[in-house]
mmCIF file of C-alpha atoms in Angstrom:
data_model
loop_
_atom_site.group_PDB
_atom_site.id
_atom_site.type_symbol
_atom_site.label_atom_id
_atom_site.label_comp_id
_atom_site.label_asym_id
_atom_site.label_seq_id
_atom_site.Cartn_x
_atom_site.Cartn_y
_atom_site.Cartn_z
ATOM 1 C CA UNK P 1 51.238 126.918 176.715
ATOM 2 C CA UNK P 2 49.312 125.323 179.566
ATOM 3 C CA UNK P 3 46.890 127.464 181.545
ATOM 4 C CA UNK P 4 45.420 126.570 184.933
ATOM 5 C CA UNK P 5 42.248 125.634 183.054
ATOM 6 C CA UNK P 6 44.033 123.437 180.503
ATOM 7 C CA UNK P 7 45.161 123.975 176.944
ATOM 8 C CA UNK P 8 43.297 126.843 175.258
ATOM 9 C CA UNK P 9 42.937 127.399 171.534
ATOM 10 C CA UNK P 10 41.577 130.540 169.868
ATOM 11 C CA UNK P 11 39.899 130.722 166.455
ATOM 12 C CA UNK P 12 39.746 134.083 164.665
ATOM 13 C CA UNK P 13 37.127 134.455 161.947
ATOM 14 C CA UNK P 14 37.336 136.332 158.674
ATOM 15 C CA UNK P 15 35.438 139.513 157.856
ATOM 16 C CA UNK P 16 37.693 142.122 156.279
ATOM 17 C CA UNK P 17 37.937 145.280 158.380
ATOM 18 C CA UNK P 18 35.582 143.714 160.936
ATOM 19 C CA UNK P 19 38.519 141.425 161.766
ATOM 20 C CA UNK P 20 40.030 144.308 163.727
ATOM 21 C CA UNK P 21 37.559 143.249 166.437
ATOM 22 C CA UNK P 22 40.016 140.442 167.174
ATOM 23 C CA UNK P 23 42.435 142.949 168.703
ATOM 24 C CA UNK P 24 40.277 143.973 171.714
ATOM 25 C CA UNK P 25 39.091 140.369 171.982
ATOM 26 C CA UNK P 26 42.683 139.131 172.296
ATOM 27 C CA UNK P 27 43.387 141.911 174.792
ATOM 28 C CA UNK P 28 40.493 140.624 176.894
ATOM 29 C CA UNK P 29 41.782 137.062 176.696
ATOM 30 C CA UNK P 30 45.200 138.257 177.872
ATOM 31 C CA UNK P 31 43.652 140.293 180.708
ATOM 32 C CA UNK P 32 41.917 137.127 181.937
ATOM 33 C CA UNK P 33 45.306 135.443 182.262
ATOM 34 C CA UNK P 34 44.796 133.153 179.267
ATOM 35 C CA UNK P 35 47.700 132.299 176.969
ATOM 36 C CA UNK P 36 46.597 130.502 173.796
ATOM 37 C CA UNK P 37 48.502 127.309 173.020
ATOM 38 C CA UNK P 38 47.381 127.329 169.384
ATOM 39 C CA UNK P 39 45.592 129.682 166.998
ATOM 40 C CA UNK P 40 43.510 129.125 163.887
ATOM 41 C CA UNK P 41 42.387 131.865 161.535
ATOM 42 C CA UNK P 42 40.737 132.662 158.252
ATOM 43 C CA UNK P 43 41.256 135.750 156.076
ATOM 44 C CA UNK P 44 41.680 138.809 158.348
ATOM 45 C CA UNK P 45 41.551 136.414 161.291
ATOM 46 C CA UNK P 46 44.574 134.642 159.838
ATOM 47 C CA UNK P 47 46.427 137.948 159.474
ATOM 48 C CA UNK P 48 45.713 139.056 163.049
ATOM 49 C CA UNK P 49 46.507 135.518 164.180
ATOM 50 C CA UNK P 50 49.889 135.574 162.448
ATOM 51 C CA UNK P 51 50.803 138.895 164.045
ATOM 52 C CA UNK P 52 49.825 137.602 167.478
ATOM 53 C CA UNK P 53 51.524 134.236 166.958
ATOM 54 C CA UNK P 54 54.748 136.023 166.010
ATOM 55 C CA UNK P 55 55.024 137.277 169.592
ATOM 56 C CA UNK P 56 53.141 140.553 169.363
ATOM 57 C CA UNK P 57 51.016 141.293 172.424
ATOM 58 C CA UNK P 58 47.467 142.603 172.153
ATOM 59 C CA UNK P 59 48.879 146.007 173.168
ATOM 60 C CA UNK P 60 51.356 145.795 170.281
ATOM 61 C CA UNK P 61 48.491 145.025 167.896
ATOM 62 C CA UNK P 62 46.551 148.033 169.201
ATOM 63 C CA UNK P 63 49.579 150.195 168.403
ATOM 64 C CA UNK P 64 49.857 148.786 164.885
ATOM 65 C CA UNK P 65 46.168 149.457 164.206
ATOM 66 C CA UNK P 66 46.407 152.971 165.676
ATOM 67 C CA UNK P 67 49.322 153.848 163.384
ATOM 68 C CA UNK P 68 47.488 152.642 160.275
ATOM 69 C CA UNK P 69 44.163 154.451 160.653
ATOM 70 C CA UNK P 70 43.054 158.067 160.904
ATOM 71 C CA UNK P 71 40.917 158.443 164.005
ATOM 72 C CA UNK P 72 38.070 160.911 164.362
ATOM 73 C CA UNK P 73 39.985 162.743 167.085
ATOM 74 C CA UNK P 74 43.306 162.822 165.231
ATOM 75 C CA UNK P 75 44.716 166.281 164.698
ATOM 76 C CA UNK P 76 46.976 167.326 161.833
ATOM 77 C CA UNK P 77 50.112 166.695 163.902
ATOM 78 C CA UNK P 78 48.825 163.201 164.823
ATOM 79 C CA UNK P 79 48.282 162.321 161.170
ATOM 80 C CA UNK P 80 51.690 163.729 160.241
ATOM 81 C CA UNK P 81 53.366 161.633 162.955
ATOM 82 C CA UNK P 82 52.075 158.413 161.405
ATOM 83 C CA UNK P 83 52.246 159.482 157.746
ATOM 84 C CA UNK P 84 54.825 156.809 156.842
ATOM 85 C CA UNK P 85 52.631 153.983 158.161
ATOM 86 C CA UNK P 86 49.537 155.446 156.490
ATOM 87 C CA UNK P 87 51.296 155.728 153.127
ATOM 88 C CA UNK P 88 52.516 152.139 153.289
ATOM 89 C CA UNK P 89 48.998 150.988 154.125
ATOM 90 C CA UNK P 90 47.400 153.025 151.318
ATOM 91 C CA UNK P 91 49.897 151.993 148.636
ATOM 92 C CA UNK P 92 50.314 148.327 149.580
ATOM 93 C CA UNK P 93 47.066 147.105 147.975
ATOM 94 C CA UNK P 94 47.027 147.769 144.237
ATOM 95 C CA UNK P 95 44.801 147.201 141.225
ATOM 96 C CA UNK P 96 45.539 143.851 139.612
ATOM 97 C CA UNK P 97 44.325 144.559 136.072
ATOM 98 C CA UNK P 98 43.567 140.839 135.740
ATOM 99 C CA UNK P 99 40.331 139.099 134.833
ATOM 100 C CA UNK P 100 40.543 136.887 137.931
ATOM 101 C CA UNK P 101 40.384 139.701 140.481
ATOM 102 C CA UNK P 102 40.444 143.444 141.034
ATOM 103 C CA UNK P 103 43.164 143.723 143.674
ATOM 104 C CA UNK P 104 46.496 142.229 144.680
ATOM 105 C CA UNK P 105 47.600 142.341 148.312
ATOM 106 C CA UNK P 106 51.225 141.165 148.135
ATOM 107 C CA UNK P 107 52.536 144.568 149.246
ATOM 108 C CA UNK P 108 50.131 144.716 152.178
ATOM 109 C CA UNK P 109 51.137 141.248 153.381
ATOM 110 C CA UNK P 110 54.864 141.867 152.955
ATOM 111 C CA UNK P 111 54.465 145.052 154.989
ATOM 112 C CA UNK P 112 52.899 143.003 157.796
ATOM 113 C CA UNK P 113 55.503 140.236 157.552
ATOM 114 C CA UNK P 114 58.231 142.847 157.966
ATOM 115 C CA UNK P 115 56.615 143.949 161.220
ATOM 116 C CA UNK P 116 56.382 140.444 162.659
ATOM 117 C CA UNK P 117 59.941 139.398 161.708
ATOM 118 C CA UNK P 118 58.680 136.030 160.511
ATOM 119 C CA UNK P 119 58.429 134.601 157.029
ATOM 120 C CA UNK P 120 57.542 130.971 157.828
ATOM 121 C CA UNK P 121 55.115 129.202 160.154
ATOM 122 C CA UNK P 122 58.129 127.684 161.853
ATOM 123 C CA UNK P 123 59.252 131.195 162.905
ATOM 124 C CA UNK P 124 56.075 131.790 164.936
ATOM 125 C CA UNK P 125 56.037 131.529 168.731
ATOM 126 C CA UNK P 126 52.499 130.064 168.816
ATOM 127 C CA UNK P 127 51.392 127.332 166.372
ATOM 128 C CA UNK P 128 49.015 128.743 163.765
ATOM 129 C CA UNK P 129 46.606 127.103 161.301
ATOM 130 C CA UNK P 130 45.521 129.211 158.318
ATOM 131 C CA UNK P 131 42.510 128.241 156.194
ATOM 132 C CA UNK P 132 42.084 128.766 152.456
ATOM 133 C CA UNK P 133 39.737 127.089 149.966
ATOM 134 C CA UNK P 134 40.449 125.057 146.842
ATOM 135 C CA UNK P 135 38.392 126.902 144.218
ATOM 136 C CA UNK P 136 37.587 123.822 142.130
ATOM 137 C CA UNK P 137 36.965 121.191 144.806
ATOM 138 C CA UNK P 138 35.536 123.544 147.443
ATOM 139 C CA UNK P 139 37.644 121.805 150.088
ATOM 140 C CA UNK P 140 39.390 123.577 152.935
ATOM 141 C CA UNK P 141 43.156 123.791 152.612
ATOM 142 C CA UNK P 142 44.914 124.191 155.964
ATOM 143 C CA UNK P 143 48.407 125.694 156.141
ATOM 144 C CA UNK P 144 50.537 125.202 159.255
ATOM 145 C CA UNK P 145 54.068 124.977 157.915
ATOM 146 C CA UNK P 146 56.200 126.552 155.212
ATOM 147 C CA UNK P 147 56.064 130.161 153.927
ATOM 148 C CA UNK P 148 53.484 132.471 155.478
ATOM 149 C CA UNK P 149 52.965 134.727 152.452
ATOM 150 C CA UNK P 150 51.098 132.304 150.135
ATOM 151 C CA UNK P 151 48.988 131.003 153.023
ATOM 152 C CA UNK P 152 47.864 134.454 154.182
ATOM 153 C CA UNK P 153 47.381 135.690 150.627
ATOM 154 C CA UNK P 154 45.196 132.700 149.739
ATOM 155 C CA UNK P 155 43.212 132.896 152.969
ATOM 156 C CA UNK P 156 42.102 136.490 152.259
ATOM 157 C CA UNK P 157 41.489 136.171 148.496
ATOM 158 C CA UNK P 158 37.772 136.947 148.301
ATOM 159 C CA UNK P 159 36.624 135.590 144.915
ATOM 160 C CA UNK P 160 36.182 138.336 142.337
ATOM 161 C CA UNK P 161 37.894 140.941 144.538
ATOM 162 C CA UNK P 162 41.421 139.615 145.152
ATOM 163 C CA UNK P 163 43.407 137.596 142.632
ATOM 164 C CA UNK P 164 43.338 133.856 143.488
ATOM 165 C CA UNK P 165 46.565 132.162 144.535
ATOM 166 C CA UNK P 166 48.166 129.370 142.523
ATOM 167 C CA UNK P 167 49.918 127.060 144.987
ATOM 168 C CA UNK P 168 51.213 123.528 144.446
ATOM 169 C CA UNK P 169 48.884 122.853 141.545
ATOM 170 C CA UNK P 170 45.789 124.304 143.203
ATOM 171 C CA UNK P 171 43.841 127.530 142.730
ATOM 172 C CA UNK P 172 43.124 128.889 146.191
ATOM 173 C CA UNK P 173 40.622 131.514 147.350
ATOM 174 C CA UNK P 174 39.359 132.927 150.648
ATOM 175 C CA UNK P 175 39.045 130.396 153.456
ATOM 176 C CA UNK P 176 35.644 131.828 154.355
ATOM 177 C CA UNK P 177 34.129 129.930 151.425
ATOM 178 C CA UNK P 178 34.714 126.659 153.283
ATOM 179 C CA UNK P 179 35.494 127.460 156.951
ATOM 180 C CA UNK P 180 35.382 131.063 158.131
ATOM 181 C CA UNK P 181 35.657 130.298 161.859
ATOM 182 C CA UNK P 182 37.991 127.282 162.140
ATOM 183 C CA UNK P 183 37.484 126.333 165.789
ATOM 184 C CA UNK P 184 37.053 122.717 164.649
ATOM 185 C CA UNK P 185 40.808 122.609 163.946
ATOM 186 C CA UNK P 186 41.466 123.327 167.631
ATOM 187 C CA UNK P 187 39.193 120.745 169.242
ATOM 188 C CA UNK P 188 41.550 117.736 168.943
ATOM 189 C CA UNK P 189 44.421 119.746 170.458
ATOM 190 C CA UNK P 190 42.731 121.822 173.186
ATOM 191 C CA UNK P 191 40.761 121.429 176.385
ATOM 192 C CA UNK P 192 38.982 124.733 175.730
ATOM 193 C CA UNK P 193 38.195 126.405 172.397
ATOM 194 C CA UNK P 194 37.393 130.104 172.044
ATOM 195 C CA UNK P 195 35.845 131.263 168.761
ATOM 196 C CA UNK P 196 35.591 134.931 167.780
ATOM 197 C CA UNK P 197 33.077 135.525 164.985
ATOM 198 C CA UNK P 198 33.161 138.902 163.212
ATOM 199 C CA UNK P 199 30.269 138.322 160.821
ATOM 200 C CA UNK P 200 28.080 141.423 160.397
ATOM 201 C CA UNK P 201 24.855 142.014 162.294
ATOM 202 C CA UNK P 202 22.181 142.816 159.733
ATOM 203 C CA UNK P 203 19.506 145.440 160.235
ATOM 204 C CA UNK P 204 16.436 145.647 158.015
ATOM 205 C CA UNK P 205 16.010 149.098 156.523
ATOM 206 C CA UNK P 206 14.646 150.857 153.466
ATOM 207 C CA UNK P 207 18.008 151.416 151.799
ATOM 208 C CA UNK P 208 18.427 151.589 148.058
ATOM 209 C CA UNK P 209 19.343 148.369 146.186
ATOM 210 C CA UNK P 210 23.072 147.577 146.550
ATOM 211 C CA UNK P 211 25.570 148.391 143.841
ATOM 212 C CA UNK P 212 27.501 145.576 142.158
ATOM 213 C CA UNK P 213 30.376 145.498 144.665
ATOM 214 C CA UNK P 214 28.093 145.678 147.716
ATOM 215 C CA UNK P 215 25.905 142.922 146.285
ATOM 216 C CA UNK P 216 28.914 140.664 145.663
ATOM 217 C CA UNK P 217 30.402 141.190 149.116
ATOM 218 C CA UNK P 218 26.995 140.974 150.777
ATOM 219 C CA UNK P 219 26.276 137.616 149.165
ATOM 220 C CA UNK P 220 29.731 136.412 150.206
ATOM 221 C CA UNK P 221 28.969 137.413 153.805
ATOM 222 C CA UNK P 222 25.656 135.534 153.687
ATOM 223 C CA UNK P 223 27.309 132.360 152.384
ATOM 224 C CA UNK P 224 29.978 132.550 155.083
ATOM 225 C CA UNK P 225 27.400 133.113 157.846
ATOM 226 C CA UNK P 226 25.351 130.061 156.850
ATOM 227 C CA UNK P 227 28.394 127.784 156.931
ATOM 228 C CA UNK P 228 29.524 129.150 160.299
ATOM 229 C CA UNK P 229 26.053 128.889 161.841
ATOM 230 C CA UNK P 230 25.824 125.233 160.800
ATOM 231 C CA UNK P 231 29.203 124.499 162.376
ATOM 232 C CA UNK P 232 28.385 126.270 165.639
ATOM 233 C CA UNK P 233 25.042 124.462 165.964
ATOM 234 C CA UNK P 234 26.560 121.052 165.149
ATOM 235 C CA UNK P 235 29.498 121.245 167.562
ATOM 236 C CA UNK P 236 29.716 124.554 169.439
ATOM 237 C CA UNK P 237 33.026 125.858 170.796
ATOM 238 C CA UNK P 238 33.322 126.288 174.548
ATOM 239 C CA UNK P 239 33.239 130.086 174.209
ATOM 240 C CA UNK P 240 31.569 131.752 171.225
ATOM 241 C CA UNK P 241 31.964 135.527 170.993
ATOM 242 C CA UNK P 242 30.080 137.405 168.273
ATOM 243 C CA UNK P 243 30.166 141.182 168.838
ATOM 244 C CA UNK P 244 27.373 143.199 167.273
ATOM 245 C CA UNK P 245 28.984 144.859 164.247
ATOM 246 C CA UNK P 246 26.455 146.961 162.350
ATOM 247 C CA UNK P 247 26.811 148.886 159.106
ATOM 248 C CA UNK P 248 30.373 147.771 158.362
ATOM 249 C CA UNK P 249 31.135 146.055 155.082
ATOM 250 C CA UNK P 250 34.171 143.888 154.409
ATOM 251 C CA UNK P 251 36.216 146.628 152.725
ATOM 252 C CA UNK P 252 35.044 149.608 154.823
ATOM 253 C CA UNK P 253 38.523 150.333 156.176
ATOM 254 C CA UNK P 254 37.498 153.926 156.815
ATOM 255 C CA UNK P 255 35.242 152.498 159.561
ATOM 256 C CA UNK P 256 38.042 150.793 161.504
ATOM 257 C CA UNK P 257 37.342 152.996 164.521
ATOM 258 C CA UNK P 258 33.656 151.990 164.412
ATOM 259 C CA UNK P 259 34.678 148.322 164.536
ATOM 260 C CA UNK P 260 36.738 148.894 167.677
ATOM 261 C CA UNK P 261 34.046 150.980 169.364
ATOM 262 C CA UNK P 262 31.266 148.487 168.642
ATOM 263 C CA UNK P 263 33.433 145.615 169.837
ATOM 264 C CA UNK P 264 34.229 147.399 173.103
ATOM 265 C CA UNK P 265 30.490 147.588 173.800
ATOM 266 C CA UNK P 266 30.383 143.781 173.859
ATOM 267 C CA UNK P 267 33.627 143.132 175.767
ATOM 268 C CA UNK P 268 31.891 143.039 179.152
ATOM 269 C CA UNK P 269 29.773 140.097 178.037
ATOM 270 C CA UNK P 270 32.847 138.380 176.601
ATOM 271 C CA UNK P 271 34.595 138.667 179.978
ATOM 272 C CA UNK P 272 31.596 136.993 181.634
ATOM 273 C CA UNK P 273 31.739 134.134 179.118
ATOM 274 C CA UNK P 274 35.428 133.573 179.763
ATOM 275 C CA UNK P 275 35.001 133.721 183.537
ATOM 276 C CA UNK P 276 32.142 131.228 183.443
ATOM 277 C CA UNK P 277 34.027 128.749 181.270
ATOM 278 C CA UNK P 278 37.554 129.041 182.589
ATOM 279 C CA UNK P 279 37.417 129.910 186.291
#
């Protein structure tokens, strides 16, 4: 899709629940009259990217998120009205009982695929590149054709948390290990690249030492941040948006509303970035 400012590509970074920040970011991009010609995503960024690429608008995505979380202002009747969606969300991720990971997300991903009416990359209305990582070689593995399920499942398989994916002779894990913000995949195809980074903003405090799960996920976040920072410094995207997301860990899905609120506080600056670059 050609915009008046040329071909625009959007990269959506991984970050678990923090990836919900992509929804207001995409809404802002739409409001500025920008239609992405291609998307690239990792982990939750790949999931949001697939939903958007299937033809869902940012408003549609807001509705999906709203129906799958309990907001602070929700009353009993509000919760009851979306009970079916909440139950599907809560029961779709299950314990794996395997030594290679704690959780399996097949049900969660199939639930999303049902909503987008697409099972293959070829069914999408916008081309999408999904990043996973070969566990043994450490190389990025980029999916852009074939079935969506194994690509999305591999892209979000945080080592030690989600069961790795065996695909075509490879063991695949979360794309964040090798490329959490894949704007580099867009550069050869686009006049303008927009990268949305949902890495956490760290605050120094006197908290107690982390438990085992927090330590594992925290170290994963640190690894991902270092790789992304190196990429941005080496060859920055045209627009780099990194909202300040504080106190939200990868699996803090009970803080979904906090993600959206904190992102909204940074949207004004994002609009200025887009206006400066594209108009």
